[in-house]
Amino acid sequence: MKFKQLVVAGLILSITSFANAAAKSEFVVQDIKVEGLQRVALGAALTYLPVKVGDEMNGFRVSQLIRSLYSSTHFESIQILRDGDTLLVRVKERPTISSIIYDGNDDIKDEQLQESLDGSNIKIGEPLDKTVLTSIENGLKDFYYSIGKYNADVTAIITPLPRNRVDVKLLFEEGDAAKIQQINIVGNQKFADQELLDQVELQFDTPWWDFMSETRYQKQKLSGDMETITSYYKDRGYLRFSIDSTQVSMTPEKSGIYITLNVDEGEQYTISDVELIGDLLGHEDYIKLVLPLTKGELYNQAEVTYTEEFISKYLGRYGYAYPTVTTIPDINEEDKTVKLVLSVDPGKRIYVRRINFQGNASTSDEVLRQSVTQMEGTWLSNATLESSKNSLSRLTYMEKVDFETIRLPGEDDKVDVNFDVKEQASGSFNAGIGYGDRTKLSLQAGIQQDNFLGTGKRIAFNVSTVSYQKSVQISYTDPYFTIDGISLGGTIAYSEFDGSSANLIQYNSKQYSIGGNIGYPIDEFNRINFGLTYSSVELFQNTPYIQTTRFNNQFIDPNNPDAAIKYDSYLASVAWLRTTLNRGVFPTAGSSQRASFSITTPNSDVNYFKTEVDTKWYWPLSRNQRWSFLARFKAGYGNGYGSVNGIDQILPFTQHFTAGGSDSLRGFENNTVGPRGIQVSPSLVLTDPNGVPIYSGPENDTISISSRSLGGNAMALGGLELIVPTPFVDVDFDNSVRTSIFLDVGNVWDTEFDYNKYKQLTINKSFNNDDLLDYSDPTLFRSSYGLSVQWLSPMGPMVFSFSRALKEREGDDIKFFSFNIGQTF
């Protein structure tokens, strides 16, 4: 309005001045002069003049000229004068914005304010339009009023500067939001006030400790609550329910709000029949079979909406991306029934012209296209699009993936599909710190790149420096070695291992290995991998235990029994993998399964096999999937086959399964769960006639039990995990931060060794290990509970966890606990 007034005033002033200067006569322009220009170039100003030399000036041309100059947005005031036959245009330029300052804004971030101002062209370096600034003031006040801050005020302060510049300062006085004093519902008979108020977000008169309740009045939330109440009734058969009026009154000091909702409940209606009309493309029978709407049940608006969406999505699978599904209720007031007629118009089949990607600064389009199953030139399928989105989301270097279909102008059967991706760190620095009440402090480090140079290839160089192991590993994987999705990879590794520092029985080893693998996709969820690895192992400083002697004896040199044990093996493996997870990192829905079988070839120095299964299931507990439930299970078994040099083969103890630590049983220190090593000391309690001690028999032997684990050839691990919203973290960071409460359970045992025969022997009391033999009991599962927080840092996924072991039996004194901070994979 003010802008129009300025224009009218300018027109009147200019026309009056022009009339006086021209002595109320028209004239032919012989020259044009523009005065008052500072920032705007003369040539640019002349382009806005709809008059040139030789034109005849009159009142109409004056008004036309002024409108044109104002439309350029460069000028604050304009005068049109006549000097003889010269047209004189006198202007005052709008000042240039030198800086924009925000003061007192707590509810609105500076970035949000600047985005709003940019949309109105209020930017540093641009001319200032005061009328636009006034409308922004009013818009911000309306925003504060909508969230219940009726005392809020926003003032724009303009400070003039030299050279026709200004500073713009937006001063905010937000004040306190008005609190809801009471919410009244009038006209409800079927449901009590409290039952309805329990459904809504706005609350009043809440206890002091309920700090999560929303007692501030907000217009948008009131609208949402009214929809919630309406849905509550209509989902229970009250088809004609309505909120007839709403009164919102304020206390005189504008600090309290009273809300009154006047409702008309109506009667409950029962579905008398459900009819499908229109073109269902030959899928009528299937759609009727799965429809949730049933004759004889109460009308349910949520089920009606779900049915419309289901039919739309179902037809979308066959390329009909924009069907129209309308539910027409035929109400019978006499018997309070309603016949639902579903009218279906599939529209045209839609085809995809082009698939575009945006947001992928590092990853090439070619890599992303390899995960997209929707093809260009084929008909659009929403099921295929969702599948493509999930495939992209499962990439470990993708944090978020969305897509939208863009209809093409003039093409009613073609669309473009735009995938908007948000990348996350694909390279990671693998660092970890752990502490346990037995192992004390441990460290580890490594680097890895899952998306090398944006090609989707994985290259890793890992160096482990934990107390019990030093290792170096270089690996390479190309997940799309061929266009069909065949993968190819290889690994070279070297490690030095100290079992005593790893809570395992005393033995040291060195190992070299080199291997390759190739994978074949079965479909978008399943693939099968084949691998072959050569390993050379050297064992030394090997403390003899009953369980390990059987394996060691086949390699010991009788002439040099203290020499290191060496053996080579060729391990062939096959693995089946299936995943339907919705994300590669921090999934909240879907499942993953892995089953593998590996066996050494007959020409190896050791003959053994191992098989493992690992599965995870995620169930979302809320629609936004901020709450999810995770169930995990992992099992393994291994053993030897055949014989070498007449000795029946068993699983090498270096290949035993172990448990305990951040990747299996949290709360138990690394490798502390499982059978212990046993040493037997012959009892020499008798003497011969010459006084020489003689062996009195195995029943008098004593045994010593290692406090460290031996591991076992069988393993079963599981766990339950409740994924919860991370406190004090915004919902936008759910893909970057995860908090969970967990319960872990499991055990490791040895099926090839009879521990019962040793339980009758006397235990060497000097070791104080009376109950350690019980760790070999396969029926005694260990368990722990704790809290875990994971987050995506610039170095990759990191984890912090604190956990505590549970007692297995009455009288146990479990002291194990674990604190870990580092990277998780």
PDB file of N, CA and C in Angstrom, residues 227-312:
ATOM      1  N   GLU A 227      -7.144 -31.673  13.993  1.00  0.00           N
ATOM      2  CA  GLU A 227      -7.164 -32.779  13.038  1.00  0.00           C
ATOM      3  C   GLU A 227      -7.031 -34.123  13.756  1.00  0.00           C
ATOM      4  N   THR A 228      -6.224 -34.140  14.821  1.00  0.00           N
ATOM      5  CA  THR A 228      -6.059 -35.375  15.595  1.00  0.00           C
ATOM      6  C   THR A 228      -7.374 -35.808  16.231  1.00  0.00           C
ATOM      7  N   ILE A 229      -8.090 -34.854  16.819  1.00  0.00           N
ATOM      8  CA  ILE A 229      -9.377 -35.179  17.444  1.00  0.00           C
ATOM      9  C   ILE A 229     -10.382 -35.631  16.388  1.00  0.00           C
ATOM     10  N   THR A 230     -10.380 -34.946  15.248  1.00  0.00           N
ATOM     11  CA  THR A 230     -11.283 -35.339  14.168  1.00  0.00           C
ATOM     12  C   THR A 230     -10.989 -36.761  13.707  1.00  0.00           C
ATOM     13  N   SER A 231      -9.698 -37.082  13.539  1.00  0.00           N
ATOM     14  CA  SER A 231      -9.328 -38.434  13.125  1.00  0.00           C
ATOM     15  C   SER A 231      -9.696 -39.458  14.194  1.00  0.00           C
ATOM     16  N   TYR A 232      -9.568 -39.088  15.462  1.00  0.00           N
ATOM     17  CA  TYR A 232      -9.889 -40.008  16.555  1.00  0.00           C
ATOM     18  C   TYR A 232     -11.354 -40.441  16.477  1.00  0.00           C
ATOM     19  N   TYR A 233     -12.235 -39.492  16.168  1.00  0.00           N
ATOM     20  CA  TYR A 233     -13.657 -39.813  16.045  1.00  0.00           C
ATOM     21  C   TYR A 233     -13.931 -40.598  14.756  1.00  0.00           C
ATOM     22  N   LYS A 234     -13.411 -40.106  13.626  1.00  0.00           N
ATOM     23  CA  LYS A 234     -13.728 -40.736  12.348  1.00  0.00           C
ATOM     24  C   LYS A 234     -13.121 -42.129  12.224  1.00  0.00           C
ATOM     25  N   ASP A 235     -12.046 -42.394  12.941  1.00  0.00           N
ATOM     26  CA  ASP A 235     -11.469 -43.737  12.933  1.00  0.00           C
ATOM     27  C   ASP A 235     -12.289 -44.707  13.770  1.00  0.00           C
ATOM     28  N   ARG A 236     -13.280 -44.200  14.479  1.00  0.00           N
ATOM     29  CA  ARG A 236     -14.134 -45.037  15.330  1.00  0.00           C
ATOM     30  C   ARG A 236     -15.589 -44.995  14.907  1.00  0.00           C
ATOM     31  N   GLY A 237     -15.799 -44.639  13.642  1.00  0.00           N
ATOM     32  CA  GLY A 237     -17.125 -44.741  13.060  1.00  0.00           C
ATOM     33  C   GLY A 237     -17.930 -43.474  12.999  1.00  0.00           C
ATOM     34  N   TYR A 238     -17.464 -42.395  13.601  1.00  0.00           N
ATOM     35  CA  TYR A 238     -18.243 -41.149  13.633  1.00  0.00           C
ATOM     36  C   TYR A 238     -17.954 -40.355  12.360  1.00  0.00           C
ATOM     37  N   LEU A 239     -18.605 -40.780  11.304  1.00  0.00           N
ATOM     38  CA  LEU A 239     -18.334 -40.264   9.974  1.00  0.00           C
ATOM     39  C   LEU A 239     -18.643 -38.781   9.846  1.00  0.00           C
ATOM     40  N   ARG A 240     -19.681 -38.317  10.538  1.00  0.00           N
ATOM     41  CA  ARG A 240     -20.124 -36.926  10.393  1.00  0.00           C
ATOM     42  C   ARG A 240     -19.581 -36.017  11.508  1.00  0.00           C
ATOM     43  N   PHE A 241     -18.589 -36.462  12.234  1.00  0.00           N
ATOM     44  CA  PHE A 241     -18.019 -35.633  13.297  1.00  0.00           C
ATOM     45  C   PHE A 241     -17.440 -34.350  12.697  1.00  0.00           C
ATOM     46  N   SER A 242     -17.607 -33.260  13.452  1.00  0.00           N
ATOM     47  CA  SER A 242     -17.044 -31.988  13.017  1.00  0.00           C
ATOM     48  C   SER A 242     -16.768 -31.106  14.222  1.00  0.00           C
ATOM     49  N   ILE A 243     -15.809 -30.231  14.071  1.00  0.00           N
ATOM     50  CA  ILE A 243     -15.551 -29.183  15.066  1.00  0.00           C
ATOM     51  C   ILE A 243     -16.193 -27.919  14.514  1.00  0.00           C
ATOM     52  N   ASP A 244     -17.312 -27.540  15.125  1.00  0.00           N
ATOM     53  CA  ASP A 244     -18.110 -26.449  14.562  1.00  0.00           C
ATOM     54  C   ASP A 244     -17.469 -25.090  14.743  1.00  0.00           C
ATOM     55  N   SER A 245     -16.803 -24.865  15.868  1.00  0.00           N
ATOM     56  CA  SER A 245     -16.193 -23.558  16.108  1.00  0.00           C
ATOM     57  C   SER A 245     -15.071 -23.688  17.108  1.00  0.00           C
ATOM     58  N   THR A 246     -14.188 -22.714  17.062  1.00  0.00           N
ATOM     59  CA  THR A 246     -13.043 -22.674  17.975  1.00  0.00           C
ATOM     60  C   THR A 246     -12.899 -21.261  18.518  1.00  0.00           C
ATOM     61  N   GLN A 247     -12.800 -21.144  19.825  1.00  0.00           N
ATOM     62  CA  GLN A 247     -12.584 -19.835  20.450  1.00  0.00           C
ATOM     63  C   GLN A 247     -11.251 -19.854  21.183  1.00  0.00           C
ATOM     64  N   VAL A 248     -10.428 -18.866  20.868  1.00  0.00           N
ATOM     65  CA  VAL A 248      -9.151 -18.681  21.548  1.00  0.00           C
ATOM     66  C   VAL A 248      -9.169 -17.301  22.176  1.00  0.00           C
ATOM     67  N   SER A 249      -9.183 -17.256  23.506  1.00  0.00           N
ATOM     68  CA  SER A 249      -9.217 -15.978  24.229  1.00  0.00           C
ATOM     69  C   SER A 249      -7.935 -15.813  25.018  1.00  0.00           C
ATOM     70  N   MET A 250      -7.591 -14.549  25.262  1.00  0.00           N
ATOM     71  CA  MET A 250      -6.332 -14.229  25.892  1.00  0.00           C
ATOM     72  C   MET A 250      -6.578 -13.403  27.152  1.00  0.00           C
ATOM     73  N   THR A 251      -5.749 -13.631  28.148  1.00  0.00           N
ATOM     74  CA  THR A 251      -5.822 -12.815  29.352  1.00  0.00           C
ATOM     75  C   THR A 251      -5.372 -11.395  29.028  1.00  0.00           C
ATOM     76  N   PRO A 252      -5.775 -10.417  29.809  1.00  0.00           N
ATOM     77  CA  PRO A 252      -5.433  -9.013  29.497  1.00  0.00           C
ATOM     78  C   PRO A 252      -3.943  -8.772  29.342  1.00  0.00           C
ATOM     79  N   GLU A 253      -3.126  -9.456  30.125  1.00  0.00           N
ATOM     80  CA  GLU A 253      -1.682  -9.222  30.033  1.00  0.00           C
ATOM     81  C   GLU A 253      -1.021 -10.058  28.935  1.00  0.00           C
ATOM     82  N   LYS A 254      -1.833 -10.772  28.147  1.00  0.00           N
ATOM     83  CA  LYS A 254      -1.365 -11.560  27.012  1.00  0.00           C
ATOM     84  C   LYS A 254      -0.408 -12.693  27.412  1.00  0.00           C
ATOM     85  N   SER A 255      -0.549 -13.194  28.632  1.00  0.00           N
ATOM     86  CA  SER A 255       0.327 -14.258  29.093  1.00  0.00           C
ATOM     87  C   SER A 255      -0.389 -15.607  29.203  1.00  0.00           C
ATOM     88  N   GLY A 256      -1.707 -15.625  29.115  1.00  0.00           N
ATOM     89  CA  GLY A 256      -2.459 -16.859  29.240  1.00  0.00           C
ATOM     90  C   GLY A 256      -3.473 -17.015  28.132  1.00  0.00           C
ATOM     91  N   ILE A 257      -3.745 -18.271  27.747  1.00  0.00           N
ATOM     92  CA  ILE A 257      -4.650 -18.567  26.637  1.00  0.00           C
ATOM     93  C   ILE A 257      -5.701 -19.562  27.123  1.00  0.00           C
ATOM     94  N   TYR A 258      -6.952 -19.301  26.747  1.00  0.00           N
ATOM     95  CA  TYR A 258      -8.058 -20.223  26.994  1.00  0.00           C
ATOM     96  C   TYR A 258      -8.575 -20.682  25.639  1.00  0.00           C
ATOM     97  N   ILE A 259      -8.705 -22.001  25.473  1.00  0.00           N
ATOM     98  CA  ILE A 259      -9.128 -22.574  24.193  1.00  0.00           C
ATOM     99  C   ILE A 259     -10.418 -23.354  24.414  1.00  0.00           C
ATOM    100  N   THR A 260     -11.399 -23.116  23.548  1.00  0.00           N
ATOM    101  CA  THR A 260     -12.669 -23.836  23.612  1.00  0.00           C
ATOM    102  C   THR A 260     -12.975 -24.423  22.233  1.00  0.00           C
ATOM    103  N   LEU A 261     -13.234 -25.721  22.203  1.00  0.00           N
ATOM    104  CA  LEU A 261     -13.600 -26.411  20.966  1.00  0.00           C
ATOM    105  C   LEU A 261     -15.037 -26.886  21.082  1.00  0.00           C
ATOM    106  N   ASN A 262     -15.889 -26.471  20.155  1.00  0.00           N
ATOM    107  CA  ASN A 262     -17.291 -26.896  20.111  1.00  0.00           C
ATOM    108  C   ASN A 262     -17.427 -27.982  19.051  1.00  0.00           C
ATOM    109  N   VAL A 263     -17.794 -29.188  19.496  1.00  0.00           N
ATOM    110  CA  VAL A 263     -17.804 -30.325  18.589  1.00  0.00           C
ATOM    111  C   VAL A 263     -19.218 -30.868  18.414  1.00  0.00           C
ATOM    112  N   ASP A 264     -19.442 -31.485  17.258  1.00  0.00           N
ATOM    113  CA  ASP A 264     -20.680 -32.208  16.964  1.00  0.00           C
ATOM    114  C   ASP A 264     -20.282 -33.637  16.624  1.00  0.00           C
ATOM    115  N   GLU A 265     -20.557 -34.577  17.551  1.00  0.00           N
ATOM    116  CA  GLU A 265     -20.080 -35.945  17.391  1.00  0.00           C
ATOM    117  C   GLU A 265     -20.825 -36.718  16.318  1.00  0.00           C
ATOM    118  N   GLY A 266     -22.120 -36.555  16.226  1.00  0.00           N
ATOM    119  CA  GLY A 266     -22.897 -37.350  15.292  1.00  0.00           C
ATOM    120  C   GLY A 266     -23.040 -38.783  15.768  1.00  0.00           C
ATOM    121  N   GLU A 267     -23.404 -39.689  14.850  1.00  0.00           N
ATOM    122  CA  GLU A 267     -23.628 -41.091  15.180  1.00  0.00           C
ATOM    123  C   GLU A 267     -22.558 -41.974  14.542  1.00  0.00           C
ATOM    124  N   GLN A 268     -22.424 -43.205  15.056  1.00  0.00           N
ATOM    125  CA  GLN A 268     -21.509 -44.170  14.474  1.00  0.00           C
ATOM    126  C   GLN A 268     -22.134 -44.813  13.241  1.00  0.00           C
ATOM    127  N   TYR A 269     -21.309 -45.045  12.233  1.00  0.00           N
ATOM    128  CA  TYR A 269     -21.778 -45.654  10.988  1.00  0.00           C
ATOM    129  C   TYR A 269     -21.008 -46.948  10.730  1.00  0.00           C
ATOM    130  N   THR A 270     -21.735 -47.913  10.205  1.00  0.00           N
ATOM    131  CA  THR A 270     -21.159 -49.218   9.872  1.00  0.00           C
ATOM    132  C   THR A 270     -21.083 -49.356   8.352  1.00  0.00           C
ATOM    133  N   ILE A 271     -20.037 -49.994   7.871  1.00  0.00           N
ATOM    134  CA  ILE A 271     -19.870 -50.190   6.428  1.00  0.00           C
ATOM    135  C   ILE A 271     -20.857 -51.252   5.946  1.00  0.00           C
ATOM    136  N   SER A 272     -21.707 -50.866   5.002  1.00  0.00           N
ATOM    137  CA  SER A 272     -22.684 -51.813   4.461  1.00  0.00           C
ATOM    138  C   SER A 272     -22.150 -52.551   3.240  1.00  0.00           C
ATOM    139  N   ASP A 273     -21.244 -51.907   2.494  1.00  0.00           N
ATOM    140  CA  ASP A 273     -20.697 -52.560   1.296  1.00  0.00           C
ATOM    141  C   ASP A 273     -19.495 -51.752   0.816  1.00  0.00           C
ATOM    142  N   VAL A 274     -18.624 -52.416   0.071  1.00  0.00           N
ATOM    143  CA  VAL A 274     -17.462 -51.762  -0.542  1.00  0.00           C
ATOM    144  C   VAL A 274     -17.463 -52.126  -2.014  1.00  0.00           C
ATOM    145  N   GLU A 275     -17.438 -51.108  -2.871  1.00  0.00           N
ATOM    146  CA  GLU A 275     -17.528 -51.334  -4.314  1.00  0.00           C
ATOM    147  C   GLU A 275     -16.380 -50.623  -5.013  1.00  0.00           C
ATOM    148  N   LEU A 276     -15.794 -51.315  -5.988  1.00  0.00           N
ATOM    149  CA  LEU A 276     -14.732 -50.742  -6.807  1.00  0.00           C
ATOM    150  C   LEU A 276     -15.280 -50.435  -8.185  1.00  0.00           C
ATOM    151  N   ILE A 277     -15.069 -49.208  -8.649  1.00  0.00           N
ATOM    152  CA  ILE A 277     -15.487 -48.828  -9.995  1.00  0.00           C
ATOM    153  C   ILE A 277     -14.306 -48.172 -10.698  1.00  0.00           C
ATOM    154  N   GLY A 278     -14.365 -48.098 -11.997  1.00  0.00           N
ATOM    155  CA  GLY A 278     -13.274 -47.519 -12.771  1.00  0.00           C
ATOM    156  C   GLY A 278     -12.416 -48.603 -13.386  1.00  0.00           C
ATOM    157  N   ASP A 279     -11.268 -48.178 -13.895  1.00  0.00           N
ATOM    158  CA  ASP A 279     -10.351 -49.086 -14.584  1.00  0.00           C
ATOM    159  C   ASP A 279      -9.250 -49.521 -13.619  1.00  0.00           C
ATOM    160  N   LEU A 280      -9.266 -50.793 -13.234  1.00  0.00           N
ATOM    161  CA  LEU A 280      -8.244 -51.331 -12.349  1.00  0.00           C
ATOM    162  C   LEU A 280      -7.227 -52.185 -13.092  1.00  0.00           C
ATOM    163  N   LEU A 281      -7.190 -52.065 -14.391  1.00  0.00           N
ATOM    164  CA  LEU A 281      -6.154 -52.671 -15.227  1.00  0.00           C
ATOM    165  C   LEU A 281      -6.076 -54.189 -15.059  1.00  0.00           C
ATOM    166  N   GLY A 282      -7.212 -54.802 -14.779  1.00  0.00           N
ATOM    167  CA  GLY A 282      -7.245 -56.248 -14.646  1.00  0.00           C
ATOM    168  C   GLY A 282      -6.795 -56.778 -13.298  1.00  0.00           C
ATOM    169  N   HIS A 283      -6.603 -55.899 -12.300  1.00  0.00           N
ATOM    170  CA  HIS A 283      -6.135 -56.333 -10.980  1.00  0.00           C
ATOM    171  C   HIS A 283      -7.258 -56.282  -9.952  1.00  0.00           C
ATOM    172  N   GLU A 284      -8.502 -56.313 -10.394  1.00  0.00           N
ATOM    173  CA  GLU A 284      -9.617 -56.201  -9.458  1.00  0.00           C
ATOM    174  C   GLU A 284      -9.605 -57.295  -8.396  1.00  0.00           C
ATOM    175  N   ASP A 285      -9.382 -58.527  -8.812  1.00  0.00           N
ATOM    176  CA  ASP A 285      -9.470 -59.648  -7.874  1.00  0.00           C
ATOM    177  C   ASP A 285      -8.441 -59.528  -6.767  1.00  0.00           C
ATOM    178  N   TYR A 286      -7.217 -59.181  -7.125  1.00  0.00           N
ATOM    179  CA  TYR A 286      -6.168 -59.073  -6.108  1.00  0.00           C
ATOM    180  C   TYR A 286      -6.449 -57.908  -5.162  1.00  0.00           C
ATOM    181  N   ILE A 287      -6.851 -56.764  -5.713  1.00  0.00           N
ATOM    182  CA  ILE A 287      -7.108 -55.593  -4.871  1.00  0.00           C
ATOM    183  C   ILE A 287      -8.255 -55.871  -3.905  1.00  0.00           C
ATOM    184  N   LYS A 288      -9.316 -56.528  -4.383  1.00  0.00           N
ATOM    185  CA  LYS A 288     -10.433 -56.857  -3.498  1.00  0.00           C
ATOM    186  C   LYS A 288      -9.989 -57.806  -2.385  1.00  0.00           C
ATOM    187  N   LEU A 289      -9.051 -58.691  -2.723  1.00  0.00           N
ATOM    188  CA  LEU A 289      -8.602 -59.676  -1.744  1.00  0.00           C
ATOM    189  C   LEU A 289      -7.841 -59.051  -0.583  1.00  0.00           C
ATOM    190  N   VAL A 290      -7.099 -57.983  -0.846  1.00  0.00           N
ATOM    191  CA  VAL A 290      -6.241 -57.407   0.198  1.00  0.00           C
ATOM    192  C   VAL A 290      -6.813 -56.125   0.803  1.00  0.00           C
ATOM    193  N   LEU A 291      -7.988 -55.686   0.348  1.00  0.00           N
ATOM    194  CA  LEU A 291      -8.555 -54.456   0.903  1.00  0.00           C
ATOM    195  C   LEU A 291      -8.849 -54.627   2.390  1.00  0.00           C
ATOM    196  N   PRO A 292      -8.446 -53.644   3.216  1.00  0.00           N
ATOM    197  CA  PRO A 292      -8.715 -53.750   4.657  1.00  0.00           C
ATOM    198  C   PRO A 292     -10.154 -53.394   5.030  1.00  0.00           C
ATOM    199  N   LEU A 293     -10.880 -52.731   4.119  1.00  0.00           N
ATOM    200  CA  LEU A 293     -12.259 -52.344   4.401  1.00  0.00           C
ATOM    201  C   LEU A 293     -13.156 -53.571   4.319  1.00  0.00           C
ATOM    202  N   THR A 294     -13.927 -53.794   5.381  1.00  0.00           N
ATOM    203  CA  THR A 294     -14.741 -55.013   5.466  1.00  0.00           C
ATOM    204  C   THR A 294     -16.187 -54.659   5.777  1.00  0.00           C
ATOM    205  N   LYS A 295     -17.097 -55.310   5.072  1.00  0.00           N
ATOM    206  CA  LYS A 295     -18.525 -55.127   5.311  1.00  0.00           C
ATOM    207  C   LYS A 295     -18.884 -55.552   6.734  1.00  0.00           C
ATOM    208  N   GLY A 296     -19.678 -54.711   7.399  1.00  0.00           N
ATOM    209  CA  GLY A 296     -20.134 -55.017   8.749  1.00  0.00           C
ATOM    210  C   GLY A 296     -19.293 -54.389   9.848  1.00  0.00           C
ATOM    211  N   GLU A 297     -18.105 -53.830   9.506  1.00  0.00           N
ATOM    212  CA  GLU A 297     -17.268 -53.196  10.515  1.00  0.00           C
ATOM    213  C   GLU A 297     -17.553 -51.698  10.583  1.00  0.00           C
ATOM    214  N   LEU A 298     -17.131 -51.074  11.682  1.00  0.00           N
ATOM    215  CA  LEU A 298     -17.310 -49.639  11.837  1.00  0.00           C
ATOM    216  C   LEU A 298     -16.498 -48.892  10.783  1.00  0.00           C
ATOM    217  N   TYR A 299     -17.044 -47.765  10.344  1.00  0.00           N
ATOM    218  CA  TYR A 299     -16.326 -46.905   9.404  1.00  0.00           C
ATOM    219  C   TYR A 299     -15.022 -46.432  10.057  1.00  0.00           C
ATOM    220  N   ASN A 300     -13.949 -46.450   9.293  1.00  0.00           N
ATOM    221  CA  ASN A 300     -12.645 -46.041   9.810  1.00  0.00           C
ATOM    222  C   ASN A 300     -11.961 -45.185   8.758  1.00  0.00           C
ATOM    223  N   GLN A 301     -11.810 -43.892   9.046  1.00  0.00           N
ATOM    224  CA  GLN A 301     -11.238 -42.967   8.072  1.00  0.00           C
ATOM    225  C   GLN A 301      -9.784 -43.325   7.760  1.00  0.00           C
ATOM    226  N   ALA A 302      -9.023 -43.783   8.772  1.00  0.00           N
ATOM    227  CA  ALA A 302      -7.632 -44.157   8.531  1.00  0.00           C
ATOM    228  C   ALA A 302      -7.541 -45.321   7.551  1.00  0.00           C
ATOM    229  N   GLU A 303      -8.449 -46.287   7.682  1.00  0.00           N
ATOM    230  CA  GLU A 303      -8.448 -47.424   6.757  1.00  0.00           C
ATOM    231  C   GLU A 303      -8.836 -46.995   5.354  1.00  0.00           C
ATOM    232  N   VAL A 304      -9.742 -46.030   5.254  1.00  0.00           N
ATOM    233  CA  VAL A 304     -10.134 -45.509   3.940  1.00  0.00           C
ATOM    234  C   VAL A 304      -8.941 -44.836   3.274  1.00  0.00           C
ATOM    235  N   THR A 305      -8.230 -43.997   4.033  1.00  0.00           N
ATOM    236  CA  THR A 305      -7.056 -43.316   3.486  1.00  0.00           C
ATOM    237  C   THR A 305      -5.981 -44.316   3.087  1.00  0.00           C
ATOM    238  N   TYR A 306      -5.772 -45.320   3.947  1.00  0.00           N
ATOM    239  CA  TYR A 306      -4.775 -46.354   3.632  1.00  0.00           C
ATOM    240  C   TYR A 306      -5.156 -47.095   2.354  1.00  0.00           C
ATOM    241  N   THR A 307      -6.445 -47.384   2.191  1.00  0.00           N
ATOM    242  CA  THR A 307      -6.897 -48.103   0.994  1.00  0.00           C
ATOM    243  C   THR A 307      -6.634 -47.282  -0.257  1.00  0.00           C
ATOM    244  N   GLU A 308      -6.918 -45.987  -0.207  1.00  0.00           N
ATOM    245  CA  GLU A 308      -6.648 -45.122  -1.362  1.00  0.00           C
ATOM    246  C   GLU A 308      -5.159 -45.105  -1.692  1.00  0.00           C
ATOM    247  N   GLU A 309      -4.328 -44.993  -0.652  1.00  0.00           N
ATOM    248  CA  GLU A 309      -2.889 -44.967  -0.882  1.00  0.00           C
ATOM    249  C   GLU A 309      -2.385 -46.309  -1.402  1.00  0.00           C
ATOM    250  N   PHE A 310      -2.947 -47.398  -0.881  1.00  0.00           N
ATOM    251  CA  PHE A 310      -2.512 -48.715  -1.329  1.00  0.00           C
ATOM    252  C   PHE A 310      -2.815 -48.911  -2.813  1.00  0.00           C
ATOM    253  N   ILE A 311      -4.030 -48.563  -3.225  1.00  0.00           N
ATOM    254  CA  ILE A 311      -4.393 -48.730  -4.633  1.00  0.00           C
ATOM    255  C   ILE A 311      -3.504 -47.864  -5.517  1.00  0.00           C
ATOM    256  N   SER A 312      -3.239 -46.631  -5.076  1.00  0.00           N
ATOM    257  CA  SER A 312      -2.374 -45.733  -5.849  1.00  0.00           C
ATOM    258  C   SER A 312      -0.972 -46.313  -5.987  1.00  0.00           C
TER     259      SER A 312
END
